Amino acid sequence: MPPSYGQINDDVLNAMEKPGFAFYLAVVSLAGLAGLGALCLMYQTQAGMGVTGLNRPIGWAVYITNFVFWVGIAHSGTLISAILYLLRAKWRDAVSRSAEAMTIFAVMTAGLFPLIHLGRLWACYYIVPYPSQRQLWPNFVSPLVWDVLAVSTYLTVSLIFWYIGMIPDLAAARDRYRVQLGPEHLKSRIYRALSLGWSGSGSQWHHYGRSYLFFAALATPLVVSVHSVVSWDFAMSLLPGWHSAIFPPYFVAGAIHSGLAMVLTLLIPMRKLLHLERLVEMRHFEMLAKTIILTATIVGYAYAVEAFIAWYSGDRVEWQNYKWRVLGPVAWMYWLCVVCNVLVPWLFVFKRLRTHYLPLFVISLLVNVGMWYERLMIIYTAQGHDFLPHNFGRYLPTWVEVTITAGSFGFFFLFFVLFTRGLPTVPLSELKGQIAEEEIPPTQPCLNRVAQRLPQHRPTVLAVFSNAGSLVTAAKLCCDSGFEIMETFSPVKIEQLPEVLKLKKSPVRLFTLAGAVSGLIGGFWLAGGTALVNRLIVGGKPPLSWIPFCVVGFEGTILIGSLANLLGLALLARLFRLETLPFYDPRFSRDKFGLLVSCGPEQVEALKERLSFARPEEFHVHQ
């Protein structure tokens, strides 16, 4: 039997109660590991990059491996939350919030490693893209500058997308703590501030639904572009093993592959420890495992195509580099990747293995290990065996690199553990929405368009219902009876309600369009204007190189479009205050639905009689 609205609410919010000893032990241990990595970074900064295993010709190694690995881990969150949302895959609902949180923390972790690899941390100032009035000219033709744009845009958009999705659930936490602990308790005040005065009104849900859809539409191409840009750090060079057009789709597929494995790694213990068995079920893990079969197949295909390209190209240097990678002293790394990234995940074709927690967990760990080594293999082998034999070299990481890498894992898991106790780990409103969809019967639109702005000088009648179907039926009855000024309250977004009430399309789309166009123009202006300040010819390209500038324009389109979308939602849904709407009942964020109808003093009894056909649980008349 599926859980009810109230049970979903309780299961998720109970996990946010006061944690036990194991939680504090995990926090202290992970914080200690991250702190140890930070101490090693301080030592490296003082002593110089000579404490690492970097040498000639190996200039990029473990630090860049970590950067690519963590950016890849971040991709599955956007895949699950945005792409599968657009495809209306219902199984994503239970796991999307944790995957989105994983995205944020993985990008935060990835962003540390270009600074760590730089050695002189303060020199990062010179790669930040901005206009050249200070006589510094960021090179917008360089993939390294594209990286800064892509990763910072990805972090910003993912953070906004994650937070916007949590607002209805934060309101549920606010109302729960307000009832249990009182309105002045610290928890109540924190969640009241975070929920931005969310009331679950029909007008708010109307704008929220469109805004969330546009966020998903903007994030979908972004998830493809980010790891494509990261791959261009390598593919734009001429080194054998790097200079290949297959890198963008190869890196994107590998990123999603590793990210899905990390979702399994995190969610399997989280489900048990937070007692979310009723909400996060085996079928969700099974769907993740089936998706991993697909991504493993794509990665295996990329391995085969990479071999074919090296052979078919007729390039002797490329072919000898590939043979050294497969048969030379580093061959153990290549075959480890083949086994862990392709052969082991294919075991999920057996239903028995993808429907038991231990095989799911073990295989996900092996995929994570394999994908980390794949990044190291790609980065190391191309430099260690390039064009000239006298330039061949070997690499071995030092204890400093190993400790900083371990510290990054502590940093990532620390944030995730804190997230599991401080915020809803499962999207309440989306799981409740699945129940609401089954309750709503097919309903024809009202005869007239409904107005949602209630006049203050007229009486109102508030009817409270226990299911979404009764709310939609009551709204239709009132509208057809001539009561055309009303507002609804709901813990979920009811897709049919705007159609039944004939609501106008949300203007949030205009904000998004204006922001996207402005970002596109601004991106080209930033890159082109900077190039014209000092007309440098870099890499044989003219100062105004419009094709490389498309990367800057694209990132500007997504970034400014997302920020404008957020602004439109905040203004239209009035998410800039701390207090809820008048007549709001805290039960409306848990398991009750409300219909607030405006009428004349002489119409109150007739309205109540009309609403009685929808069987409301309560009536409240406000004069």
Short mmCIF file of N, CA and C in Angstrom, two decimals, residues 199-203 205 443 446 450-454 459-491 494 497-498 500-501 503 581-585 587-589 591-599 604 606-622:
data_model
loop_
_atom_site.label_atom_id
_atom_site.label_comp_id
_atom_site.label_asym_id
_atom_site.label_seq_id
_atom_site.Cartn_x
_atom_site.Cartn_y
_atom_site.Cartn_z
N SER A 199 3.27 29.65 0.55
CA SER A 199 1.96 29.31 1.09
C SER A 199 1.28 28.17 0.34
N GLY A 200 1.84 27.75 -0.76
CA GLY A 200 1.22 26.69 -1.55
C GLY A 200 -0.06 27.13 -2.23
N SER A 201 -0.20 28.43 -2.49
CA SER A 201 -1.40 28.91 -3.16
C SER A 201 -1.36 28.53 -4.64
N GLY A 202 -2.54 28.54 -5.25
CA GLY A 202 -2.62 28.17 -6.66
C GLY A 202 -1.81 29.10 -7.54
N SER A 203 -1.81 30.40 -7.21
CA SER A 203 -1.04 31.34 -8.02
C SER A 203 0.46 31.07 -7.90
N TRP A 205 1.90 28.12 -7.16
CA TRP A 205 2.18 26.88 -7.88
C TRP A 205 2.17 27.09 -9.39
N THR A 443 -11.70 16.47 -15.66
CA THR A 443 -12.56 17.62 -15.38
C THR A 443 -12.49 18.61 -16.53
N CYS A 446 -13.64 25.43 -16.67
CA CYS A 446 -14.76 26.27 -16.23
C CYS A 446 -15.32 27.06 -17.41
N VAL A 450 -11.12 32.39 -14.12
CA VAL A 450 -11.14 32.67 -12.68
C VAL A 450 -10.09 33.72 -12.36
N ALA A 451 -10.44 34.65 -11.47
CA ALA A 451 -9.50 35.63 -10.93
C ALA A 451 -9.02 35.15 -9.57
N GLN A 452 -7.72 35.32 -9.30
CA GLN A 452 -7.15 34.80 -8.06
C GLN A 452 -6.86 35.88 -7.03
N ARG A 453 -7.00 37.14 -7.39
CA ARG A 453 -6.74 38.20 -6.43
C ARG A 453 -8.02 38.49 -5.65
N LEU A 454 -8.02 38.21 -4.35
CA LEU A 454 -9.22 38.33 -3.53
C LEU A 454 -9.38 39.75 -3.01
N PRO A 459 -16.69 39.11 2.11
CA PRO A 459 -16.53 37.87 2.88
C PRO A 459 -15.90 36.78 2.01
N THR A 460 -15.25 35.85 2.68
CA THR A 460 -14.67 34.69 2.00
C THR A 460 -15.03 33.43 2.75
N VAL A 461 -15.14 32.35 2.02
CA VAL A 461 -15.43 31.04 2.61
C VAL A 461 -14.26 30.13 2.28
N LEU A 462 -13.68 29.54 3.32
CA LEU A 462 -12.57 28.61 3.17
C LEU A 462 -13.06 27.19 3.40
N ALA A 463 -12.99 26.35 2.38
CA ALA A 463 -13.35 24.94 2.50
C ALA A 463 -12.08 24.11 2.52
N VAL A 464 -12.00 23.15 3.43
CA VAL A 464 -10.83 22.30 3.60
C VAL A 464 -11.17 20.90 3.13
N PHE A 465 -10.28 20.32 2.29
CA PHE A 465 -10.50 18.99 1.73
C PHE A 465 -9.32 18.09 2.06
N SER A 466 -9.55 16.80 1.97
CA SER A 466 -8.51 15.82 2.30
C SER A 466 -7.83 15.24 1.07
N ASN A 467 -8.30 15.57 -0.13
CA ASN A 467 -7.65 15.06 -1.33
C ASN A 467 -7.76 16.06 -2.47
N ALA A 468 -6.89 15.89 -3.46
CA ALA A 468 -6.80 16.84 -4.56
C ALA A 468 -8.02 16.79 -5.46
N GLY A 469 -8.61 15.60 -5.63
CA GLY A 469 -9.77 15.49 -6.50
C GLY A 469 -10.94 16.32 -6.01
N SER A 470 -11.17 16.33 -4.70
CA SER A 470 -12.27 17.13 -4.14
C SER A 470 -12.02 18.61 -4.35
N LEU A 471 -10.76 19.04 -4.24
CA LEU A 471 -10.44 20.45 -4.46
C LEU A 471 -10.76 20.87 -5.89
N VAL A 472 -10.34 20.07 -6.86
CA VAL A 472 -10.58 20.41 -8.27
C VAL A 472 -12.09 20.42 -8.55
N THR A 473 -12.80 19.44 -8.02
CA THR A 473 -14.25 19.38 -8.22
C THR A 473 -14.94 20.59 -7.61
N ALA A 474 -14.52 20.98 -6.39
CA ALA A 474 -15.13 22.13 -5.73
C ALA A 474 -14.85 23.42 -6.50
N ALA A 475 -13.63 23.57 -7.01
CA ALA A 475 -13.30 24.77 -7.78
C ALA A 475 -14.16 24.86 -9.03
N LYS A 476 -14.37 23.74 -9.69
CA LYS A 476 -15.22 23.72 -10.89
C LYS A 476 -16.66 24.06 -10.55
N LEU A 477 -17.18 23.51 -9.44
CA LEU A 477 -18.56 23.79 -9.03
C LEU A 477 -18.75 25.27 -8.73
N CYS A 478 -17.83 25.86 -8.02
CA CYS A 478 -17.94 27.28 -7.67
C CYS A 478 -17.87 28.17 -8.90
N CYS A 479 -16.95 27.86 -9.77
CA CYS A 479 -16.77 28.67 -10.98
C CYS A 479 -18.03 28.62 -11.86
N ASP A 480 -18.57 27.43 -12.06
CA ASP A 480 -19.77 27.28 -12.89
C ASP A 480 -20.99 27.90 -12.24
N SER A 481 -20.95 28.11 -10.93
CA SER A 481 -22.07 28.72 -10.23
C SER A 481 -21.97 30.24 -10.16
N GLY A 482 -20.93 30.80 -10.77
CA GLY A 482 -20.80 32.26 -10.81
C GLY A 482 -19.81 32.83 -9.83
N PHE A 483 -19.18 32.02 -9.01
CA PHE A 483 -18.17 32.51 -8.06
C PHE A 483 -16.81 32.41 -8.75
N GLU A 484 -16.33 33.53 -9.26
CA GLU A 484 -15.17 33.52 -10.15
C GLU A 484 -13.94 34.15 -9.53
N ILE A 485 -13.99 34.44 -8.23
CA ILE A 485 -12.81 34.98 -7.54
C ILE A 485 -12.46 33.99 -6.43
N MET A 486 -11.37 33.29 -6.58
CA MET A 486 -11.01 32.25 -5.61
C MET A 486 -9.51 32.02 -5.61
N GLU A 487 -9.06 31.38 -4.56
CA GLU A 487 -7.66 30.98 -4.43
C GLU A 487 -7.64 29.57 -3.85
N THR A 488 -6.66 28.80 -4.27
CA THR A 488 -6.51 27.43 -3.77
C THR A 488 -5.23 27.32 -2.96
N PHE A 489 -5.21 26.34 -2.07
CA PHE A 489 -4.02 26.01 -1.29
C PHE A 489 -3.80 24.51 -1.38
N SER A 490 -2.56 24.13 -1.58
CA SER A 490 -2.28 22.71 -1.83
C SER A 490 -0.85 22.39 -1.45
N PRO A 491 -0.58 21.17 -0.93
CA PRO A 491 0.81 20.75 -0.67
C PRO A 491 1.54 20.28 -1.92
N ILE A 494 -0.84 20.88 -8.69
CA ILE A 494 -1.91 20.16 -9.37
C ILE A 494 -1.92 20.63 -10.82
N LEU A 497 -5.25 22.04 -12.49
CA LEU A 497 -5.95 23.20 -11.94
C LEU A 497 -5.88 24.43 -12.85
N PRO A 498 -4.71 24.82 -13.38
CA PRO A 498 -4.69 25.98 -14.29
C PRO A 498 -5.59 25.81 -15.51
N VAL A 500 -8.39 23.89 -15.63
CA VAL A 500 -9.78 23.95 -15.18
C VAL A 500 -10.20 25.39 -14.91
N LEU A 501 -9.32 26.18 -14.28
CA LEU A 501 -9.65 27.55 -13.93
C LEU A 501 -9.35 28.54 -15.05
N LEU A 503 -6.52 29.74 -16.22
CA LEU A 503 -5.56 30.76 -15.81
C LEU A 503 -4.70 31.18 -17.00
N LEU A 581 0.47 33.84 3.22
CA LEU A 581 -0.72 34.57 2.83
C LEU A 581 -1.79 34.50 3.92
N PRO A 582 -2.71 35.48 3.94
CA PRO A 582 -3.82 35.42 4.90
C PRO A 582 -4.65 34.14 4.69
N PHE A 583 -5.22 33.64 5.78
CA PHE A 583 -6.09 32.45 5.79
C PHE A 583 -5.31 31.16 5.52
N TYR A 584 -3.97 31.25 5.53
CA TYR A 584 -3.18 30.04 5.32
C TYR A 584 -3.24 29.16 6.56
N ASP A 585 -3.37 27.86 6.36
CA ASP A 585 -3.40 26.88 7.44
C ASP A 585 -2.15 26.01 7.30
N ARG A 587 -1.67 23.08 7.86
CA ARG A 587 -1.99 21.74 7.33
C ARG A 587 -1.91 21.70 5.81
N PHE A 588 -1.95 22.88 5.18
CA PHE A 588 -1.91 22.91 3.71
C PHE A 588 -0.54 22.51 3.15
N SER A 589 0.48 22.46 3.98
CA SER A 589 1.79 21.97 3.52
C SER A 589 1.99 20.50 3.86
N ASP A 591 -1.10 17.68 4.44
CA ASP A 591 -2.01 16.71 3.82
C ASP A 591 -3.41 17.26 3.55
N LYS A 592 -3.59 18.58 3.62
CA LYS A 592 -4.91 19.16 3.41
C LYS A 592 -4.88 20.11 2.21
N PHE A 593 -6.06 20.29 1.62
CA PHE A 593 -6.23 21.17 0.46
C PHE A 593 -7.30 22.20 0.81
N GLY A 594 -7.08 23.45 0.39
CA GLY A 594 -8.02 24.51 0.72
C GLY A 594 -8.52 25.25 -0.51
N LEU A 595 -9.78 25.66 -0.44
CA LEU A 595 -10.38 26.50 -1.49
C LEU A 595 -10.97 27.72 -0.82
N LEU A 596 -10.44 28.88 -1.13
CA LEU A 596 -10.87 30.15 -0.55
C LEU A 596 -11.64 30.92 -1.63
N VAL A 597 -12.94 31.14 -1.40
CA VAL A 597 -13.81 31.75 -2.40
C VAL A 597 -14.36 33.06 -1.88
N SER A 598 -14.32 34.09 -2.71
CA SER A 598 -14.88 35.39 -2.35
C SER A 598 -16.35 35.45 -2.78
N CYS A 599 -17.20 36.04 -1.93
CA CYS A 599 -18.62 36.13 -2.24
C CYS A 599 -19.23 37.32 -1.50
N VAL A 604 -23.16 33.68 1.14
CA VAL A 604 -22.37 32.74 1.93
C VAL A 604 -23.03 31.38 2.03
N ALA A 606 -25.44 30.10 0.16
CA ALA A 606 -25.55 29.45 -1.15
C ALA A 606 -24.21 28.84 -1.57
N LEU A 607 -23.12 29.53 -1.25
CA LEU A 607 -21.79 29.01 -1.60
C LEU A 607 -21.49 27.75 -0.79
N LYS A 608 -21.81 27.77 0.50
CA LYS A 608 -21.56 26.59 1.33
C LYS A 608 -22.38 25.40 0.84
N GLU A 609 -23.61 25.68 0.43
CA GLU A 609 -24.45 24.60 -0.08
C GLU A 609 -23.88 24.03 -1.38
N ARG A 610 -23.35 24.92 -2.22
CA ARG A 610 -22.77 24.46 -3.48
C ARG A 610 -21.51 23.63 -3.23
N LEU A 611 -20.69 24.08 -2.27
CA LEU A 611 -19.46 23.37 -1.96
C LEU A 611 -19.71 22.02 -1.30
N SER A 612 -20.85 21.85 -0.70
CA SER A 612 -21.14 20.60 0.02
C SER A 612 -21.14 19.39 -0.93
N PHE A 613 -21.37 19.62 -2.22
CA PHE A 613 -21.35 18.51 -3.17
C PHE A 613 -19.94 17.91 -3.29
N ALA A 614 -18.90 18.69 -2.97
CA ALA A 614 -17.53 18.19 -3.01
C ALA A 614 -17.08 17.58 -1.69
N ARG A 615 -17.98 17.58 -0.68
CA ARG A 615 -17.75 16.95 0.62
C ARG A 615 -16.51 17.51 1.33
N PRO A 616 -16.52 18.80 1.64
CA PRO A 616 -15.39 19.36 2.41
C PRO A 616 -15.41 18.86 3.85
N GLU A 617 -14.25 18.80 4.47
CA GLU A 617 -14.17 18.40 5.87
C GLU A 617 -14.53 19.54 6.81
N GLU A 618 -14.22 20.78 6.40
CA GLU A 618 -14.45 21.94 7.28
C GLU A 618 -14.88 23.13 6.43
N PHE A 619 -15.61 24.06 7.08
CA PHE A 619 -15.94 25.36 6.51
C PHE A 619 -15.46 26.43 7.48
N HIS A 620 -14.88 27.49 6.93
CA HIS A 620 -14.49 28.65 7.74
C HIS A 620 -14.94 29.89 6.98
N VAL A 621 -15.80 30.70 7.62
CA VAL A 621 -16.31 31.92 7.00
C VAL A 621 -15.57 33.11 7.60
N HIS A 622 -15.01 33.94 6.73
CA HIS A 622 -14.29 35.14 7.17
C HIS A 622 -15.03 36.36 6.63
#
